[in-house]
Every structure is written in C-alpha cells, then in structure tokens.
Coordinates of N, CA and C in Angstrom, one line a residue:
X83 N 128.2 218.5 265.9 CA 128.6 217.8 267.1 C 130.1 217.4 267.0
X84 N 131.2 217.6 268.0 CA 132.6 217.2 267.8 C 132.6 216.6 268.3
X85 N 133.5 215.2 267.4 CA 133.6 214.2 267.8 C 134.8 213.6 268.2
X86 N 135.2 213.2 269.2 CA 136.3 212.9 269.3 C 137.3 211.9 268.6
X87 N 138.7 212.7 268.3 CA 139.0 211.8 267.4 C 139.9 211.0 267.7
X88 N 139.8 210.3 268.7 CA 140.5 208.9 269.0 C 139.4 208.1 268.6
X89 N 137.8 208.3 268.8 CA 136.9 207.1 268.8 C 137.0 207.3 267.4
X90 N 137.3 207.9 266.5 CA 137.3 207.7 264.5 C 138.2 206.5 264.6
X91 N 139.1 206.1 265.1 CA 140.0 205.4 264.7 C 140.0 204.2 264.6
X92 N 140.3 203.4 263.6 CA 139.6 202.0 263.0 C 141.0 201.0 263.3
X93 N 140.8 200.0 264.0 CA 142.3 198.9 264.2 C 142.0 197.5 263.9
X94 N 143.0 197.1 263.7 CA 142.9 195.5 263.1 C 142.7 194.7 264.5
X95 N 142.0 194.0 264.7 CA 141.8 193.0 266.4 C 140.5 194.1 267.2
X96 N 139.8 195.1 266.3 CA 139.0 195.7 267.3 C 137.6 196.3 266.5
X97 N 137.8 195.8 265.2 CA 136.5 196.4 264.6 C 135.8 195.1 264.0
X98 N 134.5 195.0 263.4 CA 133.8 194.3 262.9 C 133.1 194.9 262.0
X99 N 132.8 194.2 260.7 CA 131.8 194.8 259.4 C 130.5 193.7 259.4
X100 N 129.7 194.5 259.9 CA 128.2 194.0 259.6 C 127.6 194.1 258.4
X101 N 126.9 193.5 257.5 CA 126.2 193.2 256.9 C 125.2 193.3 256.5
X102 N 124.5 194.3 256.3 CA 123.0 194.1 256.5 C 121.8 193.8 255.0
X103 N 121.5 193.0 254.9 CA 120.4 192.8 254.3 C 120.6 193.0 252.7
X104 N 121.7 192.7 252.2 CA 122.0 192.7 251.0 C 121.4 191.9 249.6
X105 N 120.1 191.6 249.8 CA 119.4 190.4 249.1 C 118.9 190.4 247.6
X106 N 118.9 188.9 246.7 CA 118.4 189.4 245.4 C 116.9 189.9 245.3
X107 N 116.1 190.1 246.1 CA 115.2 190.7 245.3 C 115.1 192.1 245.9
X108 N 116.2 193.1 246.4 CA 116.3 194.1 246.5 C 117.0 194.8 245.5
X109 N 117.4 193.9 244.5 CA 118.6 194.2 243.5 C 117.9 195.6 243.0
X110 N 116.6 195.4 241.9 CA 116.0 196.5 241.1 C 115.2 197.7 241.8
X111 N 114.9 197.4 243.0 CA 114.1 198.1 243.6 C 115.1 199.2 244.4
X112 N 116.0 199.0 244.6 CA 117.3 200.1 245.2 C 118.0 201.0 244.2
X113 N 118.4 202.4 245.0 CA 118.7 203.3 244.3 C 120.1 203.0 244.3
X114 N 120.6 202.7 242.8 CA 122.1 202.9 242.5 C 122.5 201.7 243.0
X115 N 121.5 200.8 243.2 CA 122.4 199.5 244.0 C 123.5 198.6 243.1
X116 N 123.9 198.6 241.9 CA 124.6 198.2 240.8 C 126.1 198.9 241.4
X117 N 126.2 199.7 241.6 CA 127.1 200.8 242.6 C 128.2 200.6 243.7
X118 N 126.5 200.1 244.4 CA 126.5 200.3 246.2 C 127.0 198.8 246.0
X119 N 127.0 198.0 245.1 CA 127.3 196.5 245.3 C 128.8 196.5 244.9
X120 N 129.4 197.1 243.6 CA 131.4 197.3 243.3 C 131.3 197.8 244.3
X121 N 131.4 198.8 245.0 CA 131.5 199.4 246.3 C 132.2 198.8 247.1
X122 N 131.1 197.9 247.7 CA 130.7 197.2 248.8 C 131.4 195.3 248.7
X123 N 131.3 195.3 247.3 CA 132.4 193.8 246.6 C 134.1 194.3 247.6
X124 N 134.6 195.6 246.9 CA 135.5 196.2 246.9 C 136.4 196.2 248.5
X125 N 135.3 196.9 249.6 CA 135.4 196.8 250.6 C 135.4 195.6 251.5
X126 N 134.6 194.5 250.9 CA 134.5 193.0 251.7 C 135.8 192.5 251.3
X127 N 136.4 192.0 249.8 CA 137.6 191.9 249.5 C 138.7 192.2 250.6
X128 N 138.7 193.6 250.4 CA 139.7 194.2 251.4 C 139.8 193.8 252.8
X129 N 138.6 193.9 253.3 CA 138.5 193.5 254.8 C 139.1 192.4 255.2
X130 N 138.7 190.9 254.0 CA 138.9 190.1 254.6 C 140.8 189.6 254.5
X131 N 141.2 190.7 254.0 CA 142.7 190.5 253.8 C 142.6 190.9 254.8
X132 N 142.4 192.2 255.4 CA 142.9 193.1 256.7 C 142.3 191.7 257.8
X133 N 141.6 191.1 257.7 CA 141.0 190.1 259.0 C 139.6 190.9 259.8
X134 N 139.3 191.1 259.1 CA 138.0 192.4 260.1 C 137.0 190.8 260.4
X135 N 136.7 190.7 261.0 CA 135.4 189.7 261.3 C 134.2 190.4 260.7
X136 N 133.4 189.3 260.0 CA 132.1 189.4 259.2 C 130.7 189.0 259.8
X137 N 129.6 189.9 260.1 CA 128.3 189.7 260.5 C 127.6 189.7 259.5
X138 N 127.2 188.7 258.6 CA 125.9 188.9 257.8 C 124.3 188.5 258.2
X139 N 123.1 189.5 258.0 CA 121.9 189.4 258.0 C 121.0 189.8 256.9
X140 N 120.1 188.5 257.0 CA 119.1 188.4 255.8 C 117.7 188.8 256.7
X141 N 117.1 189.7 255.7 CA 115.7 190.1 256.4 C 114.8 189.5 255.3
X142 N 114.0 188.5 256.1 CA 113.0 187.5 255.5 C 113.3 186.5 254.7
X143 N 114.5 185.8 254.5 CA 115.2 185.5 253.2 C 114.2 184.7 252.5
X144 N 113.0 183.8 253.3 CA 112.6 183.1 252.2 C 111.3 184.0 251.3
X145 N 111.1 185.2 251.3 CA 110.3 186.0 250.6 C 111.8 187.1 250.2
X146 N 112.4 187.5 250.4 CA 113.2 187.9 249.8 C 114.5 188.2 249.2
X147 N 115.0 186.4 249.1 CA 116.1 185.7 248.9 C 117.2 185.6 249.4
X148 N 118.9 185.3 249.3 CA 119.9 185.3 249.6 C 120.7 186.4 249.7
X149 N 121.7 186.8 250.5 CA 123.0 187.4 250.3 C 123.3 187.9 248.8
X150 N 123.5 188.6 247.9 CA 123.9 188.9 246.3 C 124.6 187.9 246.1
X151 N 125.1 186.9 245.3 CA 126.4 186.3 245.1 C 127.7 187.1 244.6
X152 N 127.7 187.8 244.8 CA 128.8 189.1 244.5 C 130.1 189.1 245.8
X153 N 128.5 188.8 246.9 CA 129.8 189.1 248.1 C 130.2 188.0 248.4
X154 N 131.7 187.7 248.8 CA 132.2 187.2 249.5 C 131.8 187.1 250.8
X155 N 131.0 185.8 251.7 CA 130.6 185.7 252.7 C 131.1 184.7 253.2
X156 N 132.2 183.9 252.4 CA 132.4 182.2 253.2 C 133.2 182.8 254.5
X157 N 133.9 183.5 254.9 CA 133.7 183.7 256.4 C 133.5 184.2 257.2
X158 N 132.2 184.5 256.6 CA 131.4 185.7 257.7 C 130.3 184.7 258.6
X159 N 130.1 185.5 260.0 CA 129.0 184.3 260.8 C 127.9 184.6 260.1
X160 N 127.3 183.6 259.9 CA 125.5 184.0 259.1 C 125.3 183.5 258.4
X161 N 124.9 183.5 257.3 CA 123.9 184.7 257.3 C 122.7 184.5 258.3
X162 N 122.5 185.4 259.2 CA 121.5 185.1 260.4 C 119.9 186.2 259.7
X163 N 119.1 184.9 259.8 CA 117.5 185.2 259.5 C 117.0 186.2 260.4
X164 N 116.3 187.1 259.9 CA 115.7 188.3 260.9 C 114.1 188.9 260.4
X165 N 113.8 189.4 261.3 CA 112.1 190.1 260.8 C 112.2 191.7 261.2
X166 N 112.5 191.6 262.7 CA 113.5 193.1 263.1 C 113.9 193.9 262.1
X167 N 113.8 195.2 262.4 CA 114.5 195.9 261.2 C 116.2 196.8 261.8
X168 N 116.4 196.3 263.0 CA 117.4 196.4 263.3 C 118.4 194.9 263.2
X169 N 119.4 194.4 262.7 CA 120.6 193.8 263.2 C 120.4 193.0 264.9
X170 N 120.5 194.1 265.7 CA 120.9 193.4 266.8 C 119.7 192.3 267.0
X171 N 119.7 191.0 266.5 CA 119.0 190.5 267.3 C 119.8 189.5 268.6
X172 N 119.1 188.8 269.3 CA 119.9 188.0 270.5 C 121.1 187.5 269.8
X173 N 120.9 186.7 268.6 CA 121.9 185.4 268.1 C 123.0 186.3 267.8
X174 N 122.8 187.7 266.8 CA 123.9 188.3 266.2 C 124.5 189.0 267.4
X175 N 123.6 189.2 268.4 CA 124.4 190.3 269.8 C 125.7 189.3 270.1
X176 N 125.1 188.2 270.4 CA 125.9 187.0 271.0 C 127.1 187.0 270.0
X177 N 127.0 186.4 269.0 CA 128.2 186.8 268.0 C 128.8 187.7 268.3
X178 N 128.5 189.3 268.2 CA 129.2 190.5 268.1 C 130.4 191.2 269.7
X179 N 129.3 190.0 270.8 CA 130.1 190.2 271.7 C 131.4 189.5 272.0
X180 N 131.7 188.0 271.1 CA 132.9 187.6 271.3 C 134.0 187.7 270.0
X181 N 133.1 188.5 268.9 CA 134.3 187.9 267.5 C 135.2 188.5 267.2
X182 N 135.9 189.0 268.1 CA 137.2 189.9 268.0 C 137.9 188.6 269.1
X183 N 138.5 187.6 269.0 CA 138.9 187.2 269.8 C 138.4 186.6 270.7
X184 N 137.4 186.5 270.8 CA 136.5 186.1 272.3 C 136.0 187.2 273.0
X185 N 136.7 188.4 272.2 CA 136.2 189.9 273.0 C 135.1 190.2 272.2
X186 N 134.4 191.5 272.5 CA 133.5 192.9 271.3 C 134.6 193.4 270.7
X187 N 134.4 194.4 269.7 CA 134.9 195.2 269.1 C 134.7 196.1 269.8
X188 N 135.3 197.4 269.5 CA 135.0 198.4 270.1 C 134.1 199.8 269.0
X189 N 134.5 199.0 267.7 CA 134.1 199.9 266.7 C 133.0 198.5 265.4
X190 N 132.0 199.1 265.1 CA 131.5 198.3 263.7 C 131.6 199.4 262.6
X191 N 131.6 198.7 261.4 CA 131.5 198.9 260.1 C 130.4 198.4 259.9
X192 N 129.3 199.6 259.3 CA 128.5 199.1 258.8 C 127.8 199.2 257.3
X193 N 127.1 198.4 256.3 CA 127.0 198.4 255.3 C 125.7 197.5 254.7
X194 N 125.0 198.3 254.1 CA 124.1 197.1 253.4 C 122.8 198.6 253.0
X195 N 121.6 197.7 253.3 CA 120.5 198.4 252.8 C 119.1 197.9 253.7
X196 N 117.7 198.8 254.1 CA 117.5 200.1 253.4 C 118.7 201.1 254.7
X197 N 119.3 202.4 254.0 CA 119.7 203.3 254.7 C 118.9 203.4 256.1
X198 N 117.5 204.1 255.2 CA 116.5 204.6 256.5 C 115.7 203.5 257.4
X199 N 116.4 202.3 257.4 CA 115.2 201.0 258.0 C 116.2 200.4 258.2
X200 N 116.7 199.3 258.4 CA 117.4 198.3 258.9 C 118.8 198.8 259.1
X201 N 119.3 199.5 258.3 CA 120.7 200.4 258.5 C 120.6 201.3 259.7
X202 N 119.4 202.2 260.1 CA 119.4 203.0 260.7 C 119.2 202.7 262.2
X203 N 118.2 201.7 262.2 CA 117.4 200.9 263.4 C 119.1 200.3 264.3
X204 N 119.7 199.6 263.0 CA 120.8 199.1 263.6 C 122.0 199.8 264.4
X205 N 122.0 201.0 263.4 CA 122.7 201.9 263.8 C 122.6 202.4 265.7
X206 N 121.6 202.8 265.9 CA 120.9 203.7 267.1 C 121.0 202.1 268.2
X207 N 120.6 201.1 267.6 CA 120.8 200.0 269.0 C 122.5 199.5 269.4
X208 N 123.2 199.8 268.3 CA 124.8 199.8 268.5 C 125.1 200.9 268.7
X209 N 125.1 202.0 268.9 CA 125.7 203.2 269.6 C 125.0 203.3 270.8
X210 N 123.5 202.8 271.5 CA 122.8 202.8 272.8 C 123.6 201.3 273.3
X211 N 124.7 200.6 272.4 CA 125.0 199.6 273.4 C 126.6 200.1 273.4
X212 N 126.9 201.1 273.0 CA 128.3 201.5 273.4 C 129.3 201.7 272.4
X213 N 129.0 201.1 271.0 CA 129.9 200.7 269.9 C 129.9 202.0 269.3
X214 N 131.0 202.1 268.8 CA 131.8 203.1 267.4 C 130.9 202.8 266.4
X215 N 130.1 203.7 265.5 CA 129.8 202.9 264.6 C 129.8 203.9 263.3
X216 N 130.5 203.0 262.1 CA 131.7 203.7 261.0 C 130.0 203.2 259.8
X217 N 129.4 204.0 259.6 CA 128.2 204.0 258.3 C 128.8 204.1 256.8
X218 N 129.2 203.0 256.5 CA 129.6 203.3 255.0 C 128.8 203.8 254.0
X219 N 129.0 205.0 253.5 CA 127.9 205.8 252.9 C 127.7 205.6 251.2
X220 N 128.9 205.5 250.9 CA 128.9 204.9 248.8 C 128.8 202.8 249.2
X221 N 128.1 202.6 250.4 CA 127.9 200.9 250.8 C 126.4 201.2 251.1
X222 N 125.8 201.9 251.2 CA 124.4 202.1 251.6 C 123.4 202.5 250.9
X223 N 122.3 202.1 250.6 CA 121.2 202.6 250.1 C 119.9 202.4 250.6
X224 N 119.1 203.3 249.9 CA 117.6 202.9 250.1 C 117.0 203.4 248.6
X225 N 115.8 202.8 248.7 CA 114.8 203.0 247.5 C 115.1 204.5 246.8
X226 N 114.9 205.3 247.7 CA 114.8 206.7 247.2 C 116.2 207.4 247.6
X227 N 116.5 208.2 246.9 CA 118.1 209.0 247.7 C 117.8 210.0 248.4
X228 N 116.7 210.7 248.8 CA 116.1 211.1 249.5 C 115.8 210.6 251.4
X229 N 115.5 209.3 251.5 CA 115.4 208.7 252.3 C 117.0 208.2 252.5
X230 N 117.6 208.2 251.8 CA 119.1 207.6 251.9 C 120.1 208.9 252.9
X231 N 119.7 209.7 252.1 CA 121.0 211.2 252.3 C 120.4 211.6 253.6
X232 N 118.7 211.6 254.1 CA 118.2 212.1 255.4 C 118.6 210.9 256.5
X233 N 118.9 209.6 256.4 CA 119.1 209.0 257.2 C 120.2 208.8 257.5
X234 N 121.7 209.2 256.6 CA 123.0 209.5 257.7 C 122.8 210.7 258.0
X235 N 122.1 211.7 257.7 CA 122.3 212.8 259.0 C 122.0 212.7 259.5
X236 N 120.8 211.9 260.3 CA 120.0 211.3 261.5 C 121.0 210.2 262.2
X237 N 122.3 209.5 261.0 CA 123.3 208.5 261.9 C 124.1 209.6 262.6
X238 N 124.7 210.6 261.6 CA 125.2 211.4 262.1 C 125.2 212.3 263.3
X239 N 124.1 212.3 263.8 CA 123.3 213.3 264.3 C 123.4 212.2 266.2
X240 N 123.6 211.0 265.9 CA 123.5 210.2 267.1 C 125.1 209.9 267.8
X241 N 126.1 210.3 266.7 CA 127.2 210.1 266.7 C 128.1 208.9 266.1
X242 N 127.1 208.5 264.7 CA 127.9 207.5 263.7 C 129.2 208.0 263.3
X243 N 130.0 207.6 262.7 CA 131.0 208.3 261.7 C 130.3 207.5 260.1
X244 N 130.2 209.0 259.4 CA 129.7 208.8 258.0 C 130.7 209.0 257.6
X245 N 131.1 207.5 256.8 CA 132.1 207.5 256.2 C 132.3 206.9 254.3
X246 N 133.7 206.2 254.1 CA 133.8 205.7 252.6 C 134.3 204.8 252.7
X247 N 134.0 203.8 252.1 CA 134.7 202.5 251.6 C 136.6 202.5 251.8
X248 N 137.1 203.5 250.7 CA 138.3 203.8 251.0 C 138.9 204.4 252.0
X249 N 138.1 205.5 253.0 CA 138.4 205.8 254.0 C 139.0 204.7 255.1
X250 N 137.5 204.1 255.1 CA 137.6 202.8 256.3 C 139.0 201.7 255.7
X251 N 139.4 201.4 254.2 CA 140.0 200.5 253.9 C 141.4 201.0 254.8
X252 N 141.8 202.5 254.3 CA 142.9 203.2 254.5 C 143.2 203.3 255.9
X253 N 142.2 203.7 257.4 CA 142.0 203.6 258.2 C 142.8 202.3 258.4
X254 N 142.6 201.8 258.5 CA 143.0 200.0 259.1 C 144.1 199.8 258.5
X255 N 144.5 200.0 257.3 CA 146.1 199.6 256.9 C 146.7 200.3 257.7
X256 N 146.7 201.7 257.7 CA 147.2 202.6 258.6 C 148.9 203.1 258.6
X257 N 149.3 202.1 257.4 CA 151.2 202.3 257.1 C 150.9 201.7 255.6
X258 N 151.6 202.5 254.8 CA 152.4 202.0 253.6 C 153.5 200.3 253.7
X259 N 153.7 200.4 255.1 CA 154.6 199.2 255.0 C 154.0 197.8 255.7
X260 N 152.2 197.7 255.5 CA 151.5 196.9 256.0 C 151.6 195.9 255.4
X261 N 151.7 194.0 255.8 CA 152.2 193.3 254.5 C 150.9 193.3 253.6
X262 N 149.8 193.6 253.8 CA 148.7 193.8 252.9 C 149.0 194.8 252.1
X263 N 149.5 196.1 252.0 CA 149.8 196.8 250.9 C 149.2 196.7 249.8
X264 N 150.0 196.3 249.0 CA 149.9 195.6 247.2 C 149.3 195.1 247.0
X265 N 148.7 194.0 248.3 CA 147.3 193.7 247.8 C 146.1 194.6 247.8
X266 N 146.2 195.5 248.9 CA 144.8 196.4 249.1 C 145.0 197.4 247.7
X267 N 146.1 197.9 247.7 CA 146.4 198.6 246.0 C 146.0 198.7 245.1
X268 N 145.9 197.0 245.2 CA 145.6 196.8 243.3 C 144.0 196.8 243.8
X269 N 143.4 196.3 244.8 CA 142.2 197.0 244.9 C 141.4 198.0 244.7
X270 N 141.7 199.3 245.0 CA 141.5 200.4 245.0 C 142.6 201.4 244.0
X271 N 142.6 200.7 243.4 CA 143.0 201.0 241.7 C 142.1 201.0 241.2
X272 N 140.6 200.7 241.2 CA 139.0 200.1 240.7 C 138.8 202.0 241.5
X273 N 138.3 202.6 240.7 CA 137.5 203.8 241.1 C 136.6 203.8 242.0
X274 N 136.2 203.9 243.5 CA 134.9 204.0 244.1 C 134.1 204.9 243.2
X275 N 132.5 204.0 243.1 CA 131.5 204.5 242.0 C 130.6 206.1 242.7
X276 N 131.0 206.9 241.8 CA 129.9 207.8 242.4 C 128.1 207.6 242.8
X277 N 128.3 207.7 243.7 CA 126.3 207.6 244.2 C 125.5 208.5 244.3
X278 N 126.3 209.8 244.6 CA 125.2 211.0 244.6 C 125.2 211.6 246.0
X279 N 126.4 211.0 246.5 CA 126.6 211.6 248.2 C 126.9 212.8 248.1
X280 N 127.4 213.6 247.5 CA 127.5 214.8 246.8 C 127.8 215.7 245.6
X281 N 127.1 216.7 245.6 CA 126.7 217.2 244.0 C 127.6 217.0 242.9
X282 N 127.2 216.3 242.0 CA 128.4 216.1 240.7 C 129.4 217.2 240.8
X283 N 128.6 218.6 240.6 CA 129.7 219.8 240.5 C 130.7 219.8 241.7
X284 N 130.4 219.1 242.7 CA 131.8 219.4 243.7 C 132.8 218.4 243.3
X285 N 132.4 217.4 242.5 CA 133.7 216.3 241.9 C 134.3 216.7 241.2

C-alpha cells in the first residue's frame, strides 16, 4: 500500500509518544525485552529534549506492577490504569486530544508491549480515529517473535508507519543545526540493539 509521504512526517508541536504497558513483571516473560528497554530508554531521553508529550499506560498494575524504572516518566500524563487491551481508553482519549498545546496531535509514536495485544488493539483504534501512527519496531515486543514480526504487518497493513527509534529521533530534529543537536548525538552514539527485525545476514 503507498503511502503518502507527507503523512510520514514527524514535527515538534504535533506528535505524541504513547506508552504502553511497560511493566516489571513483563520483564522475563518478553522476547528481547533487555533490548526493547536500551531502545526504548534511548528514545524517551531523546524525545523529552525534542518536547514530544508523554502518554503512559499500565495494564493491571496491581497484578502486574509499575512502569520499568529505566524509563523516564516524570513528565509523562499517567501512568493511566487500564484492563482494555487497547490504550484509548476515555481518560487517555481526553489527554491525547488536548496535549499538543490544547490541540491533538496529528501523528503518535508508539512503543511498549505485547506487539500483538495492547500495541496492536491501540494501534487500529488510533488510525479509526484519524491519527498518523509511527510503531516503533526495535521499542516493541511480545512473548514470541513470531507474534511480534506478524503483528506489524497487520500495523502495517492498516496504514501504521513501521518504524526505528533512530528514524523517529532523526525525523523530528529534522536539521543538523537544531539547538538539540549534541545533545541527541551523544545519544545515539549508544548502538540501537539488534532484535531480530531482520535476518542477522542482511546486517
């Protein structure tokens, strides 16, 4: 499917990074999540230089604990409690429709875990409500890589953009002469971790 490429394009005052379901007792049970978490540390850092607004969501937290302490969340809205295996619920909708300013975004970033379940769910109710939505794919996982790699091509397949951590970082600076620069730099001087999004031999 071609996509048009003005809607790829990621701007500072118009996107948002969601959150989803990043919790300690998903730590052992996730594929490569040790990974998907430098990754995903990597890209929150960044963002919050760039100013992206932060949605975090915990699914069940009191059976399956907090946010990782890894991520930086002191200013993200949330962490908002959920049972849903989608994101959008009322309270986060409400959030998502004023936190660019009092406006929506026009585009989300999205990131967390499982791929095939709460990543995916969320995915399909934010593109049926209009949104861009940018699937960070070395930020995502599920249990099996199997269920992981089948459910961005089902994002894909709706009209996500499957994307990278550094993609999305690069996107948004968008000039060499942004005063963020040097700082996003020494960032991504840190290697994005391979996960298996494609075959060792093509690296």
């Amino acid at each position: 499917m071609a996509i048009n490429p003005c809607k790829a394009v990621l701007r500072q005052g118009k996107c948002a990074l969601l959150i989803c379901d990043v919790q300690e007792r998903f730590a052992k049970a996730m594929f490569e999540f040790d990974k998907i978490t430098q990754n995903s540390t990597k890209l929150i850092k960044a963002l919050k230089l760039l100013d992206v607004p932060v949605i975090v969501s915990e699914q069940n937290p009191k059976a399956l604990g907090k946010t990782i302490p890894q991520f930086d969340i002191s200013n993200a809205k949330g962490p908002f409690a959920k049972s849903q295996f989608s994101m959008c619920t009322p309270e986060i909708n409400d959030e998502l429709s004023k936190i660019c300013c009092g406006q929506k975004p026009t585009s989300v970033i999205l990131i967390g875990i499982e791929a095939h379940v709460c990543i995916e769910n969320t995915a399909i109710d934010l593109r049926g409500d209009g949104y861009e939505v940018h699937t960070v794919a070395d930020c995502c996982t599920s249990r099996s890589q199997e269920d992981r790699l089948l459910a961005l091509e089902r994002m894909r397949d709706i009209g996500c953009h499957i994307t990278t951590s550094e993609n999305v970082i690069f996107k948004l600076l968008g000039d060499a002469k942004h005063k963020e620069f040097k700082n996003i730099q020494s960032l991504v001087k840190v290697p994005t971790l391979y996960t298996g999004l494609v075959p060792a031999s093509k690296i």
